[in-house]
């Protein structure tokens, strides 16, 4: 069950409504870095979580909080649209150059919602769940969550720097703070499960002796003609999981050029494709 007391998690106020900034805020709602994405990601991770119930409960709590962030941002969009024009004629008469509409306002804020938010990004593309990651592996999910919160915090900082409205800056500074906490939270969960070293490689349940161990800690250099490979923490020294030593190896083909069978006659290919020899005209 999910409940609401109808109150916002943090105050949302707009002193200078800006229809173009309302469009920018849509990215924080329905963009790949946005709150719909993380809410669904944490919910599906929680609903499929197996093992200690504390991780499921933590995910559910944070997923529910993200719904509150969607509500805040949707309210911010609506407030930024308070003075938006409802027709081209209305705006043109007030501003000869077309004002908000011609300078980047989202037409769907007028045409589809009557000055309200949408479940889409700043370009009007509806939210797509293809960036919702829920693998069933808690460590993998926590790492994905750190990435999600990091990209979300980058977006919130950019929005913060985009506006000079004090109320919007105040709201965004709150969301930035929550992103800070959530990054720490997911990393703390990895530590709670034994730490990064113990968690790697993910999944840590697969016996490493069954993988091609010569390649487990090798940085493959694909630069040719004597170009020096990039050197860093990833190329020498102890691996992050402490189970191997990093090394750099030059890329080299260990297999042969792949050869596929000709197309099946009933497969709808061209006659020329059905030649046994792959060199056209030399069957």
PDB file of C-alpha atoms in Angstrom:
ATOM      1  CA  UNK A   1       0.000   0.000   0.000  1.00  0.00           C
ATOM      2  CA  UNK A   2       1.088   3.567  -0.651  1.00  0.00           C
ATOM      3  CA  UNK A   3      -0.288   6.575   1.146  1.00  0.00           C
ATOM      4  CA  UNK A   4      -0.060  10.360   0.859  1.00  0.00           C
ATOM      5  CA  UNK A   5      -0.777  13.198   3.242  1.00  0.00           C
ATOM      6  CA  UNK A   6      -1.056  15.587   0.234  1.00  0.00           C
ATOM      7  CA  UNK A   7       1.860  17.713   1.464  1.00  0.00           C
ATOM      8  CA  UNK A   8       5.080  18.293  -0.432  1.00  0.00           C
ATOM      9  CA  UNK A   9       8.305  16.840   0.930  1.00  0.00           C
ATOM     10  CA  UNK A  10       9.967  20.263   0.487  1.00  0.00           C
ATOM     11  CA  UNK A  11       8.480  23.696  -0.291  1.00  0.00           C
ATOM     12  CA  UNK A  12       8.103  24.543  -3.981  1.00  0.00           C
ATOM     13  CA  UNK A  13       7.769  28.213  -4.847  1.00  0.00           C
ATOM     14  CA  UNK A  14       8.294  30.191  -8.023  1.00  0.00           C
ATOM     15  CA  UNK A  15       8.812  33.935  -7.869  1.00  0.00           C
ATOM     16  CA  UNK A  16       9.297  34.488 -11.605  1.00  0.00           C
ATOM     17  CA  UNK A  17       7.337  31.977 -13.708  1.00  0.00           C
ATOM     18  CA  UNK A  18       9.280  30.875 -16.754  1.00  0.00           C
ATOM     19  CA  UNK A  19       7.637  28.620 -19.339  1.00  0.00           C
ATOM     20  CA  UNK A  20      10.958  27.742 -20.937  1.00  0.00           C
ATOM     21  CA  UNK A  21      12.401  26.641 -17.583  1.00  0.00           C
ATOM     22  CA  UNK A  22       9.268  24.518 -17.115  1.00  0.00           C
ATOM     23  CA  UNK A  23      10.335  22.670 -20.253  1.00  0.00           C
ATOM     24  CA  UNK A  24      13.859  22.216 -18.847  1.00  0.00           C
ATOM     25  CA  UNK A  25      12.417  20.781 -15.629  1.00  0.00           C
ATOM     26  CA  UNK A  26      10.719  18.079 -17.673  1.00  0.00           C
ATOM     27  CA  UNK A  27      14.129  16.428 -18.056  1.00  0.00           C
ATOM     28  CA  UNK A  28      14.265  15.923 -14.281  1.00  0.00           C
ATOM     29  CA  UNK A  29      10.829  14.291 -14.432  1.00  0.00           C
ATOM     30  CA  UNK A  30      10.866  12.073 -17.520  1.00  0.00           C
ATOM     31  CA  UNK A  31      14.429  12.148 -18.807  1.00  0.00           C
ATOM     32  CA  UNK A  32      16.886   9.271 -18.561  1.00  0.00           C
ATOM     33  CA  UNK A  33      18.414  11.081 -15.553  1.00  0.00           C
ATOM     34  CA  UNK A  34      15.035  11.863 -14.038  1.00  0.00           C
ATOM     35  CA  UNK A  35      12.922  10.929 -11.068  1.00  0.00           C
ATOM     36  CA  UNK A  36      10.480   8.619 -12.861  1.00  0.00           C
ATOM     37  CA  UNK A  37      13.473   6.515 -13.880  1.00  0.00           C
ATOM     38  CA  UNK A  38      14.916   6.141 -10.382  1.00  0.00           C
ATOM     39  CA  UNK A  39      11.520   5.638  -8.750  1.00  0.00           C
ATOM     40  CA  UNK A  40      10.711   2.739 -11.070  1.00  0.00           C
ATOM     41  CA  UNK A  41      14.250   1.388 -10.846  1.00  0.00           C
ATOM     42  CA  UNK A  42      14.186   1.219  -7.058  1.00  0.00           C
ATOM     43  CA  UNK A  43      10.640  -0.173  -6.984  1.00  0.00           C
ATOM     44  CA  UNK A  44      11.411  -3.019  -9.383  1.00  0.00           C
ATOM     45  CA  UNK A  45      14.670  -3.764  -7.621  1.00  0.00           C
ATOM     46  CA  UNK A  46      12.741  -3.947  -4.339  1.00  0.00           C
ATOM     47  CA  UNK A  47       9.866  -6.010  -5.670  1.00  0.00           C
ATOM     48  CA  UNK A  48      12.311  -8.591  -7.022  1.00  0.00           C
ATOM     49  CA  UNK A  49      14.797  -8.487  -4.136  1.00  0.00           C
ATOM     50  CA  UNK A  50      15.648 -11.811  -2.524  1.00  0.00           C
ATOM     51  CA  UNK A  51      17.680 -12.268   0.610  1.00  0.00           C
ATOM     52  CA  UNK A  52      17.883 -10.034   3.704  1.00  0.00           C
ATOM     53  CA  UNK A  53      14.673  -8.029   3.881  1.00  0.00           C
ATOM     54  CA  UNK A  54      16.466  -4.865   5.030  1.00  0.00           C
ATOM     55  CA  UNK A  55      17.722  -4.222   1.490  1.00  0.00           C
ATOM     56  CA  UNK A  56      14.219  -4.591   0.055  1.00  0.00           C
ATOM     57  CA  UNK A  57      12.835  -2.242   2.700  1.00  0.00           C
ATOM     58  CA  UNK A  58      15.544   0.318   2.029  1.00  0.00           C
ATOM     59  CA  UNK A  59      14.817   0.251  -1.697  1.00  0.00           C
ATOM     60  CA  UNK A  60      11.073   0.588  -1.110  1.00  0.00           C
ATOM     61  CA  UNK A  61      11.591   3.581   1.172  1.00  0.00           C
ATOM     62  CA  UNK A  62      13.782   5.378  -1.331  1.00  0.00           C
ATOM     63  CA  UNK A  63      11.535   4.526  -4.277  1.00  0.00           C
ATOM     64  CA  UNK A  64       8.597   6.038  -2.408  1.00  0.00           C
ATOM     65  CA  UNK A  65      10.615   9.164  -1.669  1.00  0.00           C
ATOM     66  CA  UNK A  66      11.347   9.517  -5.374  1.00  0.00           C
ATOM     67  CA  UNK A  67       7.592   9.720  -5.990  1.00  0.00           C
ATOM     68  CA  UNK A  68       7.631  12.762  -3.725  1.00  0.00           C
ATOM     69  CA  UNK A  69      10.343  14.280  -5.922  1.00  0.00           C
ATOM     70  CA  UNK A  70       8.221  13.740  -9.032  1.00  0.00           C
ATOM     71  CA  UNK A  71       5.383  15.552  -7.248  1.00  0.00           C
ATOM     72  CA  UNK A  72       7.679  18.457  -6.360  1.00  0.00           C
ATOM     73  CA  UNK A  73       8.944  18.801  -9.910  1.00  0.00           C
ATOM     74  CA  UNK A  74       5.471  18.503 -11.428  1.00  0.00           C
ATOM     75  CA  UNK A  75       4.337  21.274  -9.082  1.00  0.00           C
ATOM     76  CA  UNK A  76       7.340  23.365 -10.128  1.00  0.00           C
ATOM     77  CA  UNK A  77       6.443  22.901 -13.793  1.00  0.00           C
ATOM     78  CA  UNK A  78       2.852  23.985 -13.174  1.00  0.00           C
ATOM     79  CA  UNK A  79       3.941  27.046 -11.191  1.00  0.00           C
ATOM     80  CA  UNK A  80       6.393  28.052 -13.895  1.00  0.00           C
ATOM     81  CA  UNK A  81       3.530  27.905 -16.398  1.00  0.00           C
ATOM     82  CA  UNK A  82       1.243  30.220 -14.378  1.00  0.00           C
ATOM     83  CA  UNK A  83       1.629  33.150 -16.787  1.00  0.00           C
ATOM     84  CA  UNK A  84       2.188  31.155 -19.947  1.00  0.00           C
ATOM     85  CA  UNK A  85       0.255  32.243 -23.047  1.00  0.00           C
ATOM     86  CA  UNK A  86      -2.730  30.125 -23.987  1.00  0.00           C
ATOM     87  CA  UNK A  87      -2.668  31.135 -27.639  1.00  0.00           C
ATOM     88  CA  UNK A  88      -0.184  32.424 -30.167  1.00  0.00           C
ATOM     89  CA  UNK A  89      -2.325  35.505 -30.664  1.00  0.00           C
ATOM     90  CA  UNK A  90      -2.286  36.297 -26.947  1.00  0.00           C
ATOM     91  CA  UNK A  91       1.481  36.004 -26.770  1.00  0.00           C
ATOM     92  CA  UNK A  92       2.113  37.871 -30.007  1.00  0.00           C
ATOM     93  CA  UNK A  93       0.029  40.824 -28.848  1.00  0.00           C
ATOM     94  CA  UNK A  94       2.047  41.011 -25.637  1.00  0.00           C
ATOM     95  CA  UNK A  95       5.460  40.426 -27.197  1.00  0.00           C
ATOM     96  CA  UNK A  96       6.206  41.159 -30.858  1.00  0.00           C
ATOM     97  CA  UNK A  97       8.906  38.483 -31.080  1.00  0.00           C
ATOM     98  CA  UNK A  98       6.695  35.701 -29.851  1.00  0.00           C
ATOM     99  CA  UNK A  99       7.961  35.450 -26.275  1.00  0.00           C
ATOM    100  CA  UNK A 100       7.711  32.142 -24.467  1.00  0.00           C
ATOM    101  CA  UNK A 101       6.199  30.076 -27.270  1.00  0.00           C
ATOM    102  CA  UNK A 102       8.682  30.966 -29.977  1.00  0.00           C
ATOM    103  CA  UNK A 103      11.631  30.984 -27.564  1.00  0.00           C
ATOM    104  CA  UNK A 104      11.274  27.376 -26.544  1.00  0.00           C
ATOM    105  CA  UNK A 105       8.125  26.704 -24.542  1.00  0.00           C
ATOM    106  CA  UNK A 106       6.811  23.154 -24.807  1.00  0.00           C
ATOM    107  CA  UNK A 107       3.601  23.356 -26.868  1.00  0.00           C
ATOM    108  CA  UNK A 108       2.218  20.276 -25.107  1.00  0.00           C
ATOM    109  CA  UNK A 109       2.149  22.238 -21.852  1.00  0.00           C
ATOM    110  CA  UNK A 110      -0.614  24.201 -23.578  1.00  0.00           C
ATOM    111  CA  UNK A 111      -2.167  21.697 -25.936  1.00  0.00           C
ATOM    112  CA  UNK A 112      -2.134  18.491 -23.891  1.00  0.00           C
ATOM    113  CA  UNK A 113      -2.197  19.431 -20.216  1.00  0.00           C
ATOM    114  CA  UNK A 114      -3.540  22.956 -19.826  1.00  0.00           C
ATOM    115  CA  UNK A 115      -0.307  24.225 -18.175  1.00  0.00           C
ATOM    116  CA  UNK A 116       0.797  21.148 -16.266  1.00  0.00           C
ATOM    117  CA  UNK A 117       3.669  18.659 -16.264  1.00  0.00           C
ATOM    118  CA  UNK A 118       4.007  15.606 -18.477  1.00  0.00           C
ATOM    119  CA  UNK A 119       5.723  12.203 -18.085  1.00  0.00           C
ATOM    120  CA  UNK A 120       8.286  13.117 -20.743  1.00  0.00           C
ATOM    121  CA  UNK A 121      11.705  14.688 -21.161  1.00  0.00           C
ATOM    122  CA  UNK A 122      12.657  18.229 -22.147  1.00  0.00           C
ATOM    123  CA  UNK A 123      12.292  17.408 -25.841  1.00  0.00           C
ATOM    124  CA  UNK A 124       8.782  16.019 -25.411  1.00  0.00           C
ATOM    125  CA  UNK A 125       9.820  12.376 -25.717  1.00  0.00           C
ATOM    126  CA  UNK A 126       7.627  10.211 -23.436  1.00  0.00           C
ATOM    127  CA  UNK A 127       9.440   8.419 -20.631  1.00  0.00           C
ATOM    128  CA  UNK A 128      10.847   5.068 -21.694  1.00  0.00           C
ATOM    129  CA  UNK A 129      11.637   2.380 -19.127  1.00  0.00           C
ATOM    130  CA  UNK A 130      14.590   1.036 -21.117  1.00  0.00           C
ATOM    131  CA  UNK A 131      16.901   2.690 -18.570  1.00  0.00           C
ATOM    132  CA  UNK A 132      15.279   1.004 -15.576  1.00  0.00           C
ATOM    133  CA  UNK A 133      17.811  -1.529 -14.315  1.00  0.00           C
ATOM    134  CA  UNK A 134      16.766  -4.278 -11.920  1.00  0.00           C
ATOM    135  CA  UNK A 135      19.043  -7.280 -12.277  1.00  0.00           C
ATOM    136  CA  UNK A 136      18.121  -9.349  -9.217  1.00  0.00           C
ATOM    137  CA  UNK A 137      21.736  -9.011  -8.047  1.00  0.00           C
ATOM    138  CA  UNK A 138      21.854  -6.579  -5.130  1.00  0.00           C
ATOM    139  CA  UNK A 139      25.463  -5.489  -5.664  1.00  0.00           C
ATOM    140  CA  UNK A 140      24.910  -4.893  -9.380  1.00  0.00           C
ATOM    141  CA  UNK A 141      21.748  -2.923  -8.613  1.00  0.00           C
ATOM    142  CA  UNK A 142      23.490  -0.786  -5.989  1.00  0.00           C
ATOM    143  CA  UNK A 143      26.232   0.113  -8.471  1.00  0.00           C
ATOM    144  CA  UNK A 144      23.610   0.979 -11.094  1.00  0.00           C
ATOM    145  CA  UNK A 145      21.885   3.147  -8.496  1.00  0.00           C
ATOM    146  CA  UNK A 146      25.067   5.084  -7.780  1.00  0.00           C
ATOM    147  CA  UNK A 147      25.302   5.850 -11.496  1.00  0.00           C
ATOM    148  CA  UNK A 148      21.637   6.887 -11.624  1.00  0.00           C
ATOM    149  CA  UNK A 149      22.010   9.252  -8.676  1.00  0.00           C
ATOM    150  CA  UNK A 150      25.253  10.648 -10.087  1.00  0.00           C
ATOM    151  CA  UNK A 151      23.734  11.530 -13.459  1.00  0.00           C
ATOM    152  CA  UNK A 152      20.648  12.864 -11.667  1.00  0.00           C
ATOM    153  CA  UNK A 153      22.786  15.132  -9.503  1.00  0.00           C
ATOM    154  CA  UNK A 154      24.646  16.392 -12.585  1.00  0.00           C
ATOM    155  CA  UNK A 155      21.276  17.295 -14.143  1.00  0.00           C
ATOM    156  CA  UNK A 156      20.029  19.012 -10.966  1.00  0.00           C
ATOM    157  CA  UNK A 157      23.209  21.080 -10.744  1.00  0.00           C
ATOM    158  CA  UNK A 158      22.799  22.161 -14.371  1.00  0.00           C
ATOM    159  CA  UNK A 159      19.184  23.155 -13.733  1.00  0.00           C
ATOM    160  CA  UNK A 160      20.288  25.035 -10.600  1.00  0.00           C
ATOM    161  CA  UNK A 161      22.784  27.025 -12.658  1.00  0.00           C
ATOM    162  CA  UNK A 162      20.204  27.646 -15.377  1.00  0.00           C
ATOM    163  CA  UNK A 163      17.733  29.575 -13.216  1.00  0.00           C
ATOM    164  CA  UNK A 164      17.928  32.768 -11.192  1.00  0.00           C
ATOM    165  CA  UNK A 165      14.610  32.154  -9.434  1.00  0.00           C
ATOM    166  CA  UNK A 166      15.291  31.902  -5.660  1.00  0.00           C
ATOM    167  CA  UNK A 167      12.489  29.394  -5.092  1.00  0.00           C
ATOM    168  CA  UNK A 168      13.682  27.102  -7.848  1.00  0.00           C
ATOM    169  CA  UNK A 169      17.254  27.268  -6.591  1.00  0.00           C
ATOM    170  CA  UNK A 170      16.029  26.370  -3.096  1.00  0.00           C
ATOM    171  CA  UNK A 171      14.070  23.353  -4.365  1.00  0.00           C
ATOM    172  CA  UNK A 172      16.911  22.174  -6.575  1.00  0.00           C
ATOM    173  CA  UNK A 173      19.428  22.518  -3.754  1.00  0.00           C
ATOM    174  CA  UNK A 174      17.230  20.136  -1.742  1.00  0.00           C
ATOM    175  CA  UNK A 175      17.113  17.619  -4.605  1.00  0.00           C
ATOM    176  CA  UNK A 176      20.888  17.930  -5.005  1.00  0.00           C
ATOM    177  CA  UNK A 177      21.292  17.164  -1.293  1.00  0.00           C
ATOM    178  CA  UNK A 178      19.090  14.073  -1.602  1.00  0.00           C
ATOM    179  CA  UNK A 179      21.172  12.897  -4.561  1.00  0.00           C
ATOM    180  CA  UNK A 180      24.246  13.294  -2.357  1.00  0.00           C
ATOM    181  CA  UNK A 181      22.670  11.101   0.315  1.00  0.00           C
ATOM    182  CA  UNK A 182      21.456   8.475  -2.117  1.00  0.00           C
ATOM    183  CA  UNK A 183      24.889   8.106  -3.709  1.00  0.00           C
ATOM    184  CA  UNK A 184      26.284   7.533  -0.230  1.00  0.00           C
ATOM    185  CA  UNK A 185      23.392   5.214   0.643  1.00  0.00           C
ATOM    186  CA  UNK A 186      23.923   2.817  -2.238  1.00  0.00           C
ATOM    187  CA  UNK A 187      27.673   2.708  -1.665  1.00  0.00           C
ATOM    188  CA  UNK A 188      27.019   2.108   2.030  1.00  0.00           C
ATOM    189  CA  UNK A 189      24.781  -0.809   1.076  1.00  0.00           C
ATOM    190  CA  UNK A 190      27.667  -2.335  -0.900  1.00  0.00           C
ATOM    191  CA  UNK A 191      29.866  -1.866   2.172  1.00  0.00           C
ATOM    192  CA  UNK A 192      27.140  -3.432   4.305  1.00  0.00           C
ATOM    193  CA  UNK A 193      27.316  -6.512   2.061  1.00  0.00           C
ATOM    194  CA  UNK A 194      31.047  -6.851   2.685  1.00  0.00           C
ATOM    195  CA  UNK A 195      32.474  -3.953   0.741  1.00  0.00           C
ATOM    196  CA  UNK A 196      33.536  -3.397  -2.837  1.00  0.00           C
ATOM    197  CA  UNK A 197      36.455  -5.819  -2.622  1.00  0.00           C
ATOM    198  CA  UNK A 198      34.259  -8.651  -1.372  1.00  0.00           C
ATOM    199  CA  UNK A 199      31.487  -7.866  -3.867  1.00  0.00           C
ATOM    200  CA  UNK A 200      33.726  -7.952  -6.941  1.00  0.00           C
ATOM    201  CA  UNK A 201      33.549  -9.436  -9.431  1.00  0.00           C
ATOM    202  CA  UNK A 202      29.773  -9.221  -9.618  1.00  0.00           C
ATOM    203  CA  UNK A 203      28.258 -11.776  -9.290  1.00  0.00           C
ATOM    204  CA  UNK A 204      30.745 -13.027  -6.721  1.00  0.00           C
ATOM    205  CA  UNK A 205      28.953 -16.398  -6.649  1.00  0.00           C
ATOM    206  CA  UNK A 206      30.478 -17.496  -9.978  1.00  0.00           C
ATOM    207  CA  UNK A 207      33.725 -19.503  -9.480  1.00  0.00           C
ATOM    208  CA  UNK A 208      36.519 -17.469 -11.043  1.00  0.00           C
ATOM    209  CA  UNK A 209      38.461 -20.611 -11.844  1.00  0.00           C
ATOM    210  CA  UNK A 210      35.807 -21.286 -14.484  1.00  0.00           C
ATOM    211  CA  UNK A 211      36.478 -18.028 -16.351  1.00  0.00           C
ATOM    212  CA  UNK A 212      39.383 -17.430 -18.725  1.00  0.00           C
ATOM    213  CA  UNK A 213      41.602 -16.191 -15.927  1.00  0.00           C
ATOM    214  CA  UNK A 214      44.418 -14.988 -18.199  1.00  0.00           C
ATOM    215  CA  UNK A 215      42.077 -12.174 -19.212  1.00  0.00           C
ATOM    216  CA  UNK A 216      40.442 -11.424 -15.859  1.00  0.00           C
ATOM    217  CA  UNK A 217      42.713  -8.467 -15.025  1.00  0.00           C
ATOM    218  CA  UNK A 218      44.221  -7.592 -18.409  1.00  0.00           C
ATOM    219  CA  UNK A 219      43.739  -4.136 -19.893  1.00  0.00           C
ATOM    220  CA  UNK A 220      43.558  -4.698 -23.659  1.00  0.00           C
ATOM    221  CA  UNK A 221      45.447  -2.080 -25.669  1.00  0.00           C
ATOM    222  CA  UNK A 222      43.762  -1.565 -29.046  1.00  0.00           C
ATOM    223  CA  UNK A 223      46.069   1.245 -30.157  1.00  0.00           C
ATOM    224  CA  UNK A 224      48.363   0.266 -33.042  1.00  0.00           C
ATOM    225  CA  UNK A 225      51.444   1.547 -34.853  1.00  0.00           C
ATOM    226  CA  UNK A 226      53.469   1.884 -31.688  1.00  0.00           C
ATOM    227  CA  UNK A 227      51.061   4.267 -29.943  1.00  0.00           C
ATOM    228  CA  UNK A 228      51.587   3.969 -26.201  1.00  0.00           C
ATOM    229  CA  UNK A 229      48.587   2.612 -24.272  1.00  0.00           C
ATOM    230  CA  UNK A 230      46.985   4.790 -21.573  1.00  0.00           C
ATOM    231  CA  UNK A 231      48.474   4.023 -18.190  1.00  0.00           C
ATOM    232  CA  UNK A 232      46.721   4.396 -14.868  1.00  0.00           C
ATOM    233  CA  UNK A 233      45.378   2.541 -11.868  1.00  0.00           C
ATOM    234  CA  UNK A 234      43.753   0.067 -14.268  1.00  0.00           C
ATOM    235  CA  UNK A 235      46.987  -1.006 -15.968  1.00  0.00           C
ATOM    236  CA  UNK A 236      49.387  -1.958 -13.165  1.00  0.00           C
ATOM    237  CA  UNK A 237      49.241  -3.065  -9.550  1.00  0.00           C
ATOM    238  CA  UNK A 238      46.781  -5.025  -7.475  1.00  0.00           C
ATOM    239  CA  UNK A 239      43.258  -5.384  -8.828  1.00  0.00           C
ATOM    240  CA  UNK A 240      40.451  -3.628  -6.958  1.00  0.00           C
ATOM    241  CA  UNK A 241      39.125  -6.932  -5.635  1.00  0.00           C
ATOM    242  CA  UNK A 242      42.611  -7.918  -4.474  1.00  0.00           C
ATOM    243  CA  UNK A 243      42.435 -11.204  -6.377  1.00  0.00           C
ATOM    244  CA  UNK A 244      44.780 -10.436  -9.253  1.00  0.00           C
ATOM    245  CA  UNK A 245      47.323  -8.076 -10.795  1.00  0.00           C
ATOM    246  CA  UNK A 246      46.489  -5.577 -13.506  1.00  0.00           C
ATOM    247  CA  UNK A 247      48.534  -5.823 -16.696  1.00  0.00           C
ATOM    248  CA  UNK A 248      48.404  -4.325 -20.181  1.00  0.00           C
ATOM    249  CA  UNK A 249      48.318  -6.655 -23.172  1.00  0.00           C
ATOM    250  CA  UNK A 250      48.243  -5.756 -26.845  1.00  0.00           C
ATOM    251  CA  UNK A 251      45.062  -6.693 -28.660  1.00  0.00           C
ATOM    252  CA  UNK A 252      45.473  -9.705 -30.887  1.00  0.00           C
ATOM    253  CA  UNK A 253      42.973 -11.967 -32.646  1.00  0.00           C
ATOM    254  CA  UNK A 254      42.670 -15.345 -30.995  1.00  0.00           C
ATOM    255  CA  UNK A 255      39.966 -16.547 -33.363  1.00  0.00           C
ATOM    256  CA  UNK A 256      39.591 -16.663 -37.145  1.00  0.00           C
ATOM    257  CA  UNK A 257      37.468 -14.594 -39.504  1.00  0.00           C
ATOM    258  CA  UNK A 258      33.850 -15.684 -39.079  1.00  0.00           C
ATOM    259  CA  UNK A 259      32.153 -17.455 -41.963  1.00  0.00           C
ATOM    260  CA  UNK A 260      28.395 -17.787 -42.136  1.00  0.00           C
ATOM    261  CA  UNK A 261      26.458 -20.289 -44.201  1.00  0.00           C
ATOM    262  CA  UNK A 262      24.671 -18.984 -47.309  1.00  0.00           C
ATOM    263  CA  UNK A 263      21.092 -17.773 -46.812  1.00  0.00           C
ATOM    264  CA  UNK A 264      18.330 -20.335 -46.964  1.00  0.00           C
ATOM    265  CA  UNK A 265      16.511 -20.364 -50.297  1.00  0.00           C
ATOM    266  CA  UNK A 266      13.192 -19.659 -48.590  1.00  0.00           C
ATOM    267  CA  UNK A 267      14.652 -16.807 -46.527  1.00  0.00           C
ATOM    268  CA  UNK A 268      13.980 -14.027 -48.988  1.00  0.00           C
ATOM    269  CA  UNK A 269      17.627 -13.199 -49.800  1.00  0.00           C
ATOM    270  CA  UNK A 270      19.060 -12.209 -53.166  1.00  0.00           C
ATOM    271  CA  UNK A 271      20.287 -14.865 -55.615  1.00  0.00           C
ATOM    272  CA  UNK A 272      23.762 -13.330 -55.435  1.00  0.00           C
ATOM    273  CA  UNK A 273      23.828 -13.875 -51.671  1.00  0.00           C
ATOM    274  CA  UNK A 274      23.317 -17.592 -52.089  1.00  0.00           C
ATOM    275  CA  UNK A 275      26.674 -18.091 -53.777  1.00  0.00           C
ATOM    276  CA  UNK A 276      28.873 -20.383 -51.743  1.00  0.00           C
ATOM    277  CA  UNK A 277      31.926 -18.166 -52.215  1.00  0.00           C
ATOM    278  CA  UNK A 278      31.516 -14.825 -50.466  1.00  0.00           C
ATOM    279  CA  UNK A 279      33.258 -13.034 -53.359  1.00  0.00           C
ATOM    280  CA  UNK A 280      30.394 -11.926 -55.587  1.00  0.00           C
ATOM    281  CA  UNK A 281      30.381 -13.699 -58.923  1.00  0.00           C
ATOM    282  CA  UNK A 282      33.023 -16.294 -58.019  1.00  0.00           C
ATOM    283  CA  UNK A 283      30.831 -19.199 -56.940  1.00  0.00           C
TER     284      UNK A 283
END
